[in-house]
């Protein structure tokens, strides 16, 4: 029981670290707020998190469609009016729903999709560790066993192993 | 691994297949609107002739706002005569119908209005802000507003006489 | 006439395929070779019939035979000659006949190459392949017939989707489908292995080259798709994590994992279960890909959906996966590994890690792609899962894989001694760290970019170290430098082909890193004569012009662009107005370069040409992605050369 609890805690900790690592490495540079609100880069970052509503899977930043162009103008205007990037995004979410976010929010049900890769990697690494340990243990056992086999028996074993399916 | 457990392997893909099959019942382009029940965004836009139309002015009446475009075939073309007929039937009862043309040129808009002899006011959303305010992601889309100016229903796609009548009758029956 | 002949031909092919599949299976079970012979004849018949039907369809396109509904929908009298040919596979039905033809071709090749050498496996592989061909023929007979008659015969067709009127359209589907269908062969042999119980190396060594070829074509198809997206779709990017792009990427990921882990089975006889699972997964994902593209279940740029075809594909996917996994469960005992490793630090471990990350990436992409479905099924809320998500979760995985790419080839099998590690890795690690410092000093702010580039340098260094050392060893035997290098490449072509492929991946990584970290863009409205600046380029709007082409009206914007160093150049991004399309298609103009690409997209404009909105992008290092593709080609070519025996 205690071991299980330790494992679970350890796993949760590891998961958190991995998630933190993932998010730290890959999170957009929200730490750097631009000096002027209507910065090309900020506008682009905000627009790239919004889904172009008339396209399939393109962001508002990327889409060449007319609607996306108009939405880009709205993004710029709102940033110029003093809105923070997350406020601009919320403006669109209020009107279109969560669907307009190109990346799902990191809480609630949608946290699942963010955690899934972390879990898969941990399970995969865990399984690899187990398998490799089993393989190295078997090799060590083999080496430890005394070679008390006489030549004719060895020959038979060799022949049988060669015809394995 | 015990003998029986191995048969879990083929079974494990069944939930995923079921999920994909469920997907057939869904329409990925049908997005529910978060605006239902919320106050509609007010706007003041110009018609092709230049007259100004304001939503605010019609507070107290039942308003139907219909987003369309001349390049929206065939749905907007199917729906235009329906709207015109419905407008003629209900205008005496105080219904307000406003068409909003999006992402179009003035010429194309004028052509469309003339082709269908639309007698209700049609404005042009030049900047696209009103479309965004209403969460429009395609055309045609029709919004039914009650007397208090709240969005009570949204219909995506060409609206039929049935649907129009259904929503309008319900809202006309409500007090201001 | 043509619709009826074509339809009849396909039905006949279907009958033959079903017969052949059954005959091969029964013949294998009852050991009656005359039945297998019969099946082979049926396979030839299928190939001939499908080829004829395909040719017939091409003919119908070339001669504007609008009595065939598919022709009328996808071409019109203004469609140029070469696009009339590529239009054959431009939409759903045609894409299926292309796929079927490739399958039939591959069945023929399998027949010719393997009927003598793989006695026991071959008939079952033939059964599987003919069965799969039969399914696709069935699809062409019922839900998606290419030879449906249209009556009355229209005078003019609808026309080919303008986005498809591009050279990318000629090559992208062909490469991609060659990749997808190529994986059918190892899959068929894996089923044969399961059925006959011969789950050792035989099925793997038989299909080794098929795997590399299929993997290569899939890679090529993805790269061409990226190229096509970049220069046609007008959004300045080459990969959008669109569900259908993901559908092609997932089998690539698991296919790459498979490619590597079979090397372990070949050398060490381990991982039998894992390898069979991987190829089943890969083939299942290719079927999932065709399902996704054609069912409309998840909205996507590509989805060309219609009617009941989605149900057919889902049904077939279910049948194949359930059958394969049931066979796997049945043969569980024989597949159970008896692995042995002397040390945790060994190539086997590295390959296992490689598999973990690749399969993790595949599962992540899969889950992200179907998550909108799940969300709606469970709580009725629609969500989107797009590029920002996929980029963020996959980048760490890919970085880990690049690192492993540098470690794997140089670490010893079974057990890597400390000495071995030091000899092989000291230099590359040092070089990698130095590179990281240098990049930082050069002022590169993005930690991710520094990491990616440093890892790239590390891997390149480790490949170089290995190659130099091996060349030196040969030289000690008395060879001159160039013959030593050449001899090395040819003698160990699999290994060095793999190295060159890894180099190709590194070059692609360079391109991707550059384009993500350092690209800039802006969008402005300019009056005629007005100019704006971006990244050292000054671009001035000079006016518009409208021209009428054979099947569209093209409005071009003239922009004079100068960057001080080179002279001025004129770019003409345009918008094309096709009568049958609702919205205009953007035609981008660009100048490609090794360091950066200049990219212009024309937006809205005033009718009188007095002003226009233009989106300008300076994309950095993107060209290296395509160059990497060329390197990949060289590597793959080297890897599949026949092996030279010792000289």
Short mmCIF file of C-alpha atoms in Angstrom, two decimals, chain C residues 150-618:
data_model
loop_
_atom_site.label_atom_id
_atom_site.label_comp_id
_atom_site.label_asym_id
_atom_site.label_seq_id
_atom_site.Cartn_x
_atom_site.Cartn_y
_atom_site.Cartn_z
CA UNK C 150 -24.75 11.79 -66.25
CA UNK C 151 -27.86 12.33 -68.24
CA UNK C 152 -28.69 14.55 -69.98
CA UNK C 153 -25.12 15.16 -71.05
CA UNK C 154 -24.20 18.73 -70.15
CA UNK C 155 -22.50 20.98 -72.64
CA UNK C 156 -20.00 22.29 -70.15
CA UNK C 157 -18.39 20.87 -67.06
CA UNK C 158 -18.02 22.46 -63.67
CA UNK C 159 -14.28 22.65 -63.71
CA UNK C 160 -11.36 21.60 -61.61
CA UNK C 161 -10.99 23.20 -58.20
CA UNK C 162 -8.51 25.99 -58.85
CA UNK C 163 -6.46 25.11 -55.81
CA UNK C 164 -5.73 21.83 -57.54
CA UNK C 165 -4.51 23.43 -60.73
CA UNK C 166 -0.91 23.23 -59.77
CA UNK C 167 2.10 20.98 -60.25
CA UNK C 168 1.83 19.90 -56.65
CA UNK C 169 -1.39 18.22 -57.61
CA UNK C 170 0.43 16.10 -60.10
CA UNK C 171 2.94 14.71 -57.65
CA UNK C 172 1.55 15.02 -54.14
CA UNK C 173 -1.24 12.43 -54.33
CA UNK C 174 0.90 10.02 -56.29
CA UNK C 175 3.77 10.13 -53.83
CA UNK C 176 1.44 10.01 -50.84
CA UNK C 177 -0.58 7.10 -52.16
CA UNK C 178 2.53 5.18 -53.13
CA UNK C 179 3.51 5.56 -49.51
CA UNK C 180 0.16 4.56 -48.07
CA UNK C 181 -0.35 1.61 -50.35
CA UNK C 182 3.28 0.62 -49.92
CA UNK C 183 2.64 -0.19 -46.28
CA UNK C 184 0.00 -2.67 -47.37
CA UNK C 185 2.73 -5.10 -48.35
CA UNK C 186 4.50 -5.43 -44.99
CA UNK C 187 1.08 -5.55 -43.38
CA UNK C 188 -0.04 -8.36 -45.65
CA UNK C 189 3.09 -10.31 -44.85
CA UNK C 190 2.65 -9.70 -41.16
CA UNK C 191 -0.83 -11.20 -41.32
CA UNK C 192 0.65 -14.10 -43.26
CA UNK C 193 3.21 -14.49 -40.50
CA UNK C 194 0.49 -14.56 -37.87
CA UNK C 195 -1.69 -16.99 -39.78
CA UNK C 196 1.10 -19.43 -40.52
CA UNK C 197 2.71 -18.96 -37.14
CA UNK C 198 6.04 -18.12 -38.76
CA UNK C 199 6.51 -14.99 -36.73
CA UNK C 200 10.28 -14.91 -36.89
CA UNK C 201 12.36 -12.79 -39.20
CA UNK C 202 11.09 -14.09 -42.48
CA UNK C 203 8.23 -11.65 -42.96
CA UNK C 204 10.48 -8.76 -42.01
CA UNK C 205 13.43 -9.55 -44.25
CA UNK C 206 11.03 -10.19 -47.12
CA UNK C 207 9.44 -6.80 -46.78
CA UNK C 208 12.42 -4.76 -45.68
CA UNK C 209 12.79 -2.87 -48.94
CA UNK C 210 9.06 -2.35 -49.24
CA UNK C 211 9.10 -0.64 -45.87
CA UNK C 212 11.85 1.77 -46.85
CA UNK C 213 10.25 2.55 -50.20
CA UNK C 214 6.83 3.08 -48.65
CA UNK C 215 8.33 5.21 -45.89
CA UNK C 216 10.22 7.27 -48.43
CA UNK C 217 7.21 7.95 -50.61
CA UNK C 218 5.12 8.86 -47.61
CA UNK C 219 7.84 11.32 -46.53
CA UNK C 220 7.99 12.70 -50.05
CA UNK C 221 4.22 13.01 -50.19
CA UNK C 222 4.19 14.96 -46.93
CA UNK C 223 6.96 17.26 -48.11
CA UNK C 224 5.33 17.92 -51.46
CA UNK C 225 2.07 18.56 -49.64
CA UNK C 226 3.90 21.11 -47.53
CA UNK C 227 5.42 22.70 -50.60
CA UNK C 228 2.05 22.82 -52.33
CA UNK C 229 0.44 24.36 -49.27
CA UNK C 230 3.22 26.92 -49.08
CA UNK C 231 3.06 28.21 -52.58
CA UNK C 232 -0.57 27.71 -53.49
CA UNK C 233 -2.84 28.11 -50.53
CA UNK C 234 -1.81 31.66 -49.82
CA UNK C 235 -1.34 31.56 -46.10
CA UNK C 236 2.42 31.43 -46.03
CA UNK C 237 2.75 28.20 -44.16
CA UNK C 238 3.56 24.63 -45.07
CA UNK C 239 1.85 22.67 -42.30
CA UNK C 240 -1.34 23.52 -40.48
CA UNK C 241 -1.97 20.38 -38.41
CA UNK C 242 -5.14 20.01 -40.36
CA UNK C 243 -6.85 16.69 -39.53
CA UNK C 244 -6.07 15.27 -42.92
CA UNK C 245 -2.43 16.31 -42.71
CA UNK C 246 -2.37 14.60 -39.33
CA UNK C 247 -3.93 11.52 -40.88
CA UNK C 248 -0.94 11.22 -43.21
CA UNK C 249 1.56 12.15 -40.52
CA UNK C 250 0.51 9.51 -38.01
CA UNK C 251 1.35 6.52 -40.20
CA UNK C 252 4.62 8.25 -41.03
CA UNK C 253 5.45 8.43 -37.33
CA UNK C 254 4.59 4.81 -36.60
CA UNK C 255 6.16 3.77 -39.90
CA UNK C 256 9.40 5.41 -38.83
CA UNK C 257 9.21 3.61 -35.49
CA UNK C 258 8.61 0.36 -37.35
CA UNK C 259 11.54 0.99 -39.68
CA UNK C 260 13.84 1.25 -36.69
CA UNK C 261 12.51 -1.45 -34.45
CA UNK C 262 12.66 -4.12 -37.15
CA UNK C 263 16.39 -3.56 -37.12
CA UNK C 264 16.37 -4.85 -33.56
CA UNK C 265 14.41 -7.91 -34.55
CA UNK C 266 16.76 -8.60 -37.43
CA UNK C 267 19.85 -8.41 -35.29
CA UNK C 268 18.69 -9.62 -31.94
CA UNK C 269 15.48 -11.55 -32.56
CA UNK C 270 13.60 -9.45 -30.04
CA UNK C 271 10.46 -7.33 -30.18
CA UNK C 272 8.47 -9.63 -32.43
CA UNK C 273 5.22 -8.69 -30.76
CA UNK C 274 6.02 -5.02 -30.88
CA UNK C 275 6.91 -5.08 -34.56
CA UNK C 276 3.75 -6.82 -35.61
CA UNK C 277 1.74 -4.42 -33.51
CA UNK C 278 3.51 -1.48 -35.13
CA UNK C 279 2.78 -2.53 -38.67
CA UNK C 280 -0.84 -3.25 -37.81
CA UNK C 281 -1.00 0.19 -36.22
CA UNK C 282 0.65 1.80 -39.25
CA UNK C 283 -1.63 0.17 -41.75
CA UNK C 284 -4.63 0.88 -39.55
CA UNK C 285 -3.64 4.52 -39.47
CA UNK C 286 -3.43 4.66 -43.27
CA UNK C 287 -6.98 3.32 -43.41
CA UNK C 288 -7.97 5.80 -40.74
CA UNK C 289 -6.47 8.48 -42.95
CA UNK C 290 -8.58 7.53 -45.94
CA UNK C 291 -11.59 7.34 -43.65
CA UNK C 292 -10.94 10.81 -42.29
CA UNK C 293 -10.42 12.34 -45.70
CA UNK C 294 -13.62 10.97 -47.08
CA UNK C 295 -16.12 10.80 -44.28
CA UNK C 296 -16.61 14.40 -43.24
CA UNK C 297 -16.56 13.37 -39.60
CA UNK C 298 -13.93 15.96 -38.81
CA UNK C 299 -13.92 19.21 -40.74
CA UNK C 300 -10.84 19.74 -42.80
CA UNK C 301 -9.45 21.49 -45.82
CA UNK C 302 -9.14 18.28 -47.75
CA UNK C 303 -12.22 16.40 -46.85
CA UNK C 304 -13.97 15.47 -50.02
CA UNK C 305 -16.92 13.79 -48.51
CA UNK C 306 -19.95 12.17 -49.88
CA UNK C 307 -22.77 10.00 -48.73
CA UNK C 308 -22.18 6.60 -47.29
CA UNK C 309 -18.55 6.23 -48.18
CA UNK C 310 -17.51 7.09 -44.65
CA UNK C 311 -19.44 4.14 -43.33
CA UNK C 312 -17.74 1.83 -45.82
CA UNK C 313 -14.31 2.96 -44.74
CA UNK C 314 -15.08 2.80 -41.07
CA UNK C 315 -16.48 -0.66 -41.50
CA UNK C 316 -13.41 -1.81 -43.36
CA UNK C 317 -11.11 -0.20 -40.82
CA UNK C 318 -12.96 -2.02 -38.05
CA UNK C 319 -12.79 -5.32 -39.92
CA UNK C 320 -9.08 -5.08 -40.67
CA UNK C 321 -8.00 -3.92 -37.24
CA UNK C 322 -10.16 -6.38 -35.34
CA UNK C 323 -9.05 -9.29 -37.53
CA UNK C 324 -5.39 -8.38 -37.26
CA UNK C 325 -5.50 -7.89 -33.52
CA UNK C 326 -7.43 -11.12 -33.01
CA UNK C 327 -4.76 -12.98 -34.96
CA UNK C 328 -2.18 -11.26 -32.82
CA UNK C 329 -3.89 -12.33 -29.63
CA UNK C 330 -4.16 -15.87 -30.97
CA UNK C 331 -0.41 -16.07 -31.65
CA UNK C 332 0.54 -14.34 -28.44
CA UNK C 333 2.64 -17.19 -27.14
CA UNK C 334 4.85 -17.41 -30.17
CA UNK C 335 5.39 -13.70 -30.19
CA UNK C 336 6.47 -13.41 -26.62
CA UNK C 337 9.91 -11.93 -26.51
CA UNK C 338 12.96 -13.61 -25.14
CA UNK C 339 15.13 -10.62 -25.11
CA UNK C 340 18.54 -10.26 -23.62
CA UNK C 341 20.56 -7.20 -23.00
CA UNK C 342 23.88 -6.88 -21.28
CA UNK C 343 23.43 -3.30 -20.33
CA UNK C 344 20.82 -0.61 -20.14
CA UNK C 345 23.11 1.62 -22.12
CA UNK C 346 22.95 0.04 -25.54
CA UNK C 347 21.57 0.60 -28.98
CA UNK C 348 18.54 -1.51 -28.22
CA UNK C 349 17.57 0.89 -25.45
CA UNK C 350 18.04 3.87 -27.68
CA UNK C 351 15.88 2.30 -30.36
CA UNK C 352 13.24 1.55 -27.76
CA UNK C 353 13.28 5.17 -26.67
CA UNK C 354 13.04 6.23 -30.29
CA UNK C 355 9.93 4.09 -30.58
CA UNK C 356 8.45 5.50 -27.39
CA UNK C 357 8.72 9.07 -28.59
CA UNK C 358 7.53 8.36 -32.12
CA UNK C 359 4.55 6.35 -30.98
CA UNK C 360 3.83 8.93 -28.27
CA UNK C 361 3.79 11.62 -30.94
CA UNK C 362 1.47 9.50 -33.07
CA UNK C 363 -0.92 8.92 -30.17
CA UNK C 364 -0.81 12.61 -29.25
CA UNK C 365 -1.68 13.66 -32.76
CA UNK C 366 -4.40 11.05 -32.90
CA UNK C 367 -5.97 12.07 -29.64
CA UNK C 368 -5.78 15.74 -30.58
CA UNK C 369 -7.39 15.03 -33.92
CA UNK C 370 -10.35 13.10 -32.54
CA UNK C 371 -10.68 15.18 -29.38
CA UNK C 372 -13.30 17.51 -30.88
CA UNK C 373 -15.41 14.43 -31.47
CA UNK C 374 -14.85 13.21 -27.95
CA UNK C 375 -15.68 16.56 -26.44
CA UNK C 376 -18.91 16.76 -28.35
CA UNK C 377 -19.84 13.16 -27.55
CA UNK C 378 -19.16 13.49 -23.85
CA UNK C 379 -20.36 16.97 -23.02
CA UNK C 380 -21.92 18.38 -26.15
CA UNK C 381 -19.43 21.22 -26.40
CA UNK C 382 -17.54 21.93 -29.59
CA UNK C 383 -13.85 22.63 -29.23
CA UNK C 384 -11.06 23.08 -31.73
CA UNK C 385 -7.67 21.48 -31.56
CA UNK C 386 -5.29 23.17 -33.93
CA UNK C 387 -1.76 24.24 -34.63
CA UNK C 388 -0.89 25.90 -31.33
CA UNK C 389 -1.71 22.71 -29.44
CA UNK C 390 0.08 20.34 -31.78
CA UNK C 391 3.15 22.53 -31.98
CA UNK C 392 3.46 22.85 -28.24
CA UNK C 393 3.08 19.21 -27.38
CA UNK C 394 5.09 17.79 -30.23
CA UNK C 395 8.13 20.04 -30.12
CA UNK C 396 9.61 18.40 -26.98
CA UNK C 397 9.04 14.96 -28.48
CA UNK C 398 10.74 15.87 -31.73
CA UNK C 399 13.68 17.44 -29.95
CA UNK C 400 14.11 14.25 -27.96
CA UNK C 401 14.02 12.28 -31.20
CA UNK C 402 16.68 14.43 -32.79
CA UNK C 403 18.89 13.85 -29.79
CA UNK C 404 18.35 10.10 -30.08
CA UNK C 405 19.19 10.32 -33.76
CA UNK C 406 22.64 11.39 -32.78
CA UNK C 407 23.07 8.78 -30.10
CA UNK C 408 21.57 5.70 -31.71
CA UNK C 409 23.84 4.98 -34.67
CA UNK C 410 27.01 5.24 -32.65
CA UNK C 411 26.20 3.37 -29.54
CA UNK C 412 27.03 -0.31 -29.46
CA UNK C 413 24.59 -3.16 -29.59
CA UNK C 414 23.96 -5.12 -26.40
CA UNK C 415 26.27 -3.09 -24.27
CA UNK C 416 28.04 0.17 -24.67
CA UNK C 417 31.16 0.40 -22.63
CA UNK C 418 32.26 3.65 -21.07
CA UNK C 419 35.16 3.63 -23.46
CA UNK C 420 32.89 3.22 -26.45
CA UNK C 421 30.75 6.09 -25.24
CA UNK C 422 33.67 8.38 -24.75
CA UNK C 423 35.25 7.60 -28.11
CA UNK C 424 32.09 8.15 -30.06
CA UNK C 425 30.39 10.93 -28.20
CA UNK C 426 32.87 13.18 -26.55
CA UNK C 427 33.57 15.23 -29.64
CA UNK C 428 29.96 15.59 -30.81
CA UNK C 429 28.69 16.53 -27.36
CA UNK C 430 31.38 19.14 -26.96
CA UNK C 431 30.70 20.51 -30.41
CA UNK C 432 26.99 20.64 -29.66
CA UNK C 433 27.48 22.55 -26.43
CA UNK C 434 29.89 24.95 -28.11
CA UNK C 435 27.34 25.49 -30.85
CA UNK C 436 24.70 26.32 -28.25
CA UNK C 437 26.98 28.89 -26.65
CA UNK C 438 27.90 30.40 -29.97
CA UNK C 439 24.26 30.71 -30.95
CA UNK C 440 23.48 32.42 -27.69
CA UNK C 441 26.37 34.78 -28.19
CA UNK C 442 25.12 35.57 -31.69
CA UNK C 443 22.09 36.96 -29.97
CA UNK C 444 19.53 34.28 -30.62
CA UNK C 445 16.87 34.83 -28.00
CA UNK C 446 14.64 31.84 -28.44
CA UNK C 447 15.77 29.03 -26.14
CA UNK C 448 13.93 26.51 -28.25
CA UNK C 449 15.70 27.58 -31.40
CA UNK C 450 19.06 27.36 -29.68
CA UNK C 451 18.23 23.91 -28.38
CA UNK C 452 17.00 22.68 -31.74
CA UNK C 453 20.03 23.99 -33.58
CA UNK C 454 22.50 22.76 -31.00
CA UNK C 455 20.98 19.29 -31.18
CA UNK C 456 21.17 19.44 -34.95
CA UNK C 457 24.84 20.29 -34.74
CA UNK C 458 25.39 17.48 -32.24
CA UNK C 459 23.80 14.91 -34.51
CA UNK C 460 25.64 16.18 -37.57
CA UNK C 461 28.87 15.97 -35.63
CA UNK C 462 28.20 12.44 -34.49
CA UNK C 463 27.44 11.33 -38.04
CA UNK C 464 30.60 13.02 -39.28
CA UNK C 465 32.72 11.48 -36.55
CA UNK C 466 31.52 8.02 -37.46
CA UNK C 467 32.06 8.54 -41.16
CA UNK C 468 35.51 10.02 -40.72
CA UNK C 469 36.59 7.26 -38.42
CA UNK C 470 35.34 4.55 -40.74
CA UNK C 471 37.00 6.19 -43.73
CA UNK C 472 40.23 6.43 -41.82
CA UNK C 473 40.03 2.75 -41.02
CA UNK C 474 39.66 1.90 -44.67
CA UNK C 475 42.46 4.23 -45.59
CA UNK C 476 44.75 2.43 -43.23
CA UNK C 477 44.23 -0.59 -45.42
CA UNK C 478 45.73 1.36 -48.26
CA UNK C 479 42.81 3.03 -50.00
CA UNK C 480 42.80 6.65 -51.11
CA UNK C 481 40.24 8.99 -49.56
CA UNK C 482 37.53 9.13 -52.17
CA UNK C 483 37.47 5.45 -53.03
CA UNK C 484 37.45 4.75 -49.31
CA UNK C 485 34.41 6.94 -48.79
CA UNK C 486 32.68 5.57 -51.85
CA UNK C 487 33.44 2.04 -50.89
CA UNK C 488 32.10 2.67 -47.44
CA UNK C 489 28.86 4.06 -48.75
CA UNK C 490 28.31 1.22 -51.13
CA UNK C 491 29.43 -1.61 -48.92
CA UNK C 492 27.31 -0.52 -45.97
CA UNK C 493 24.67 1.21 -47.96
CA UNK C 494 21.93 0.54 -45.46
CA UNK C 495 23.80 2.16 -42.66
CA UNK C 496 25.02 5.13 -44.61
CA UNK C 497 21.78 5.49 -46.48
CA UNK C 498 20.24 5.80 -43.06
CA UNK C 499 22.83 8.40 -42.09
CA UNK C 500 22.09 10.44 -45.18
CA UNK C 501 18.39 10.22 -44.41
CA UNK C 502 19.16 11.47 -40.90
CA UNK C 503 21.10 14.33 -42.43
CA UNK C 504 18.08 15.12 -44.54
CA UNK C 505 15.94 15.25 -41.42
CA UNK C 506 18.49 17.59 -39.83
CA UNK C 507 18.31 19.93 -42.79
CA UNK C 508 14.53 19.88 -42.60
CA UNK C 509 14.77 20.63 -38.88
CA UNK C 510 16.94 23.61 -39.68
CA UNK C 511 14.29 24.89 -42.05
CA UNK C 512 11.45 24.35 -39.61
CA UNK C 513 13.32 25.98 -36.74
CA UNK C 514 14.21 28.99 -38.84
CA UNK C 515 10.72 29.46 -40.14
CA UNK C 516 9.15 29.22 -36.71
CA UNK C 517 11.64 31.29 -34.78
CA UNK C 518 12.53 34.08 -37.14
CA UNK C 519 9.79 34.68 -39.65
CA UNK C 520 8.05 38.04 -39.59
CA UNK C 521 5.00 39.36 -41.30
CA UNK C 522 2.79 42.39 -41.57
CA UNK C 523 -0.38 43.49 -43.26
CA UNK C 524 -1.14 46.99 -44.49
CA UNK C 525 -3.36 48.86 -46.87
CA UNK C 526 -1.42 50.94 -49.34
CA UNK C 527 -2.54 53.64 -51.71
CA UNK C 528 -1.06 53.65 -55.17
CA UNK C 529 2.51 54.86 -54.93
CA UNK C 530 2.63 54.36 -51.17
CA UNK C 531 5.29 52.11 -49.63
CA UNK C 532 5.87 50.21 -46.40
CA UNK C 533 8.77 48.30 -44.87
CA UNK C 534 9.42 44.94 -43.34
CA UNK C 535 12.69 43.26 -42.36
CA UNK C 536 14.77 45.48 -44.57
CA UNK C 537 12.48 45.18 -47.56
CA UNK C 538 10.65 48.19 -48.89
CA UNK C 539 7.55 47.41 -50.92
CA UNK C 540 5.54 49.92 -52.90
CA UNK C 541 2.10 49.43 -54.38
CA UNK C 542 2.05 50.38 -58.03
CA UNK C 543 -1.42 49.49 -59.19
CA UNK C 544 -3.69 46.68 -60.33
CA UNK C 545 -4.43 44.96 -63.58
CA UNK C 546 -7.10 42.47 -64.59
CA UNK C 547 -6.60 39.72 -67.16
CA UNK C 548 -8.86 37.02 -68.49
CA UNK C 549 -7.44 33.53 -68.53
CA UNK C 550 -8.95 30.38 -70.01
CA UNK C 551 -11.13 29.64 -67.01
CA UNK C 552 -10.84 32.55 -64.64
CA UNK C 553 -10.34 36.28 -64.22
CA UNK C 554 -7.12 37.29 -62.58
CA UNK C 555 -6.60 40.60 -60.81
CA UNK C 556 -2.93 41.22 -60.12
CA UNK C 557 -1.38 43.76 -57.83
CA UNK C 558 1.99 45.20 -58.81
CA UNK C 559 4.46 45.70 -56.01
CA UNK C 560 7.97 46.94 -56.42
CA UNK C 561 10.14 45.46 -53.72
CA UNK C 562 13.68 46.50 -52.96
CA UNK C 563 16.03 45.69 -50.15
CA UNK C 564 18.90 47.99 -50.77
CA UNK C 565 21.39 45.29 -51.61
CA UNK C 566 19.95 43.60 -54.68
CA UNK C 567 18.06 45.65 -57.21
CA UNK C 568 14.33 46.17 -57.23
CA UNK C 569 11.99 43.37 -58.20
CA UNK C 570 8.32 43.36 -59.09
CA UNK C 571 6.04 40.92 -57.41
CA UNK C 572 2.49 40.31 -58.63
CA UNK C 573 0.31 38.60 -56.11
CA UNK C 574 -3.15 38.16 -57.51
CA UNK C 575 -6.65 37.08 -56.79
CA UNK C 576 -8.25 34.67 -59.18
CA UNK C 577 -11.98 34.71 -59.65
CA UNK C 578 -13.31 31.41 -60.90
CA UNK C 579 -16.97 31.42 -61.90
CA UNK C 580 -17.74 28.19 -60.14
CA UNK C 581 -16.07 29.11 -56.88
CA UNK C 582 -17.74 31.30 -54.30
CA UNK C 583 -14.72 33.12 -53.01
CA UNK C 584 -11.67 34.30 -54.95
CA UNK C 585 -8.54 32.21 -54.74
CA UNK C 586 -5.39 33.93 -53.61
CA UNK C 587 -2.40 33.57 -55.88
CA UNK C 588 0.73 34.36 -53.96
CA UNK C 589 3.89 35.74 -55.42
CA UNK C 590 7.17 35.00 -53.77
CA UNK C 591 10.89 35.07 -54.15
CA UNK C 592 12.63 32.08 -52.66
CA UNK C 593 16.06 32.25 -51.17
CA UNK C 594 18.33 30.18 -49.04
CA UNK C 595 18.22 32.59 -46.17
CA UNK C 596 14.69 33.84 -46.49
CA UNK C 597 11.63 33.86 -48.70
CA UNK C 598 9.72 37.01 -49.54
CA UNK C 599 6.06 36.29 -49.74
CA UNK C 600 3.19 38.54 -50.79
CA UNK C 601 -0.54 37.88 -50.61
CA UNK C 602 -3.02 40.29 -52.15
CA UNK C 603 -6.01 41.06 -49.99
CA UNK C 604 -8.86 43.40 -50.60
CA UNK C 605 -8.53 46.10 -53.22
CA UNK C 606 -10.42 49.08 -54.55
CA UNK C 607 -12.00 48.51 -57.93
CA UNK C 608 -10.28 51.49 -59.46
CA UNK C 609 -6.87 50.32 -58.32
CA UNK C 610 -6.36 53.25 -56.00
CA UNK C 611 -5.49 51.10 -53.03
CA UNK C 612 -4.90 47.52 -51.98
CA UNK C 613 -4.35 45.51 -48.84
CA UNK C 614 -1.28 43.32 -48.90
CA UNK C 615 0.10 40.78 -46.46
CA UNK C 616 3.88 40.54 -46.55
CA UNK C 617 5.84 37.74 -45.00
CA UNK C 618 9.55 37.23 -44.72
#
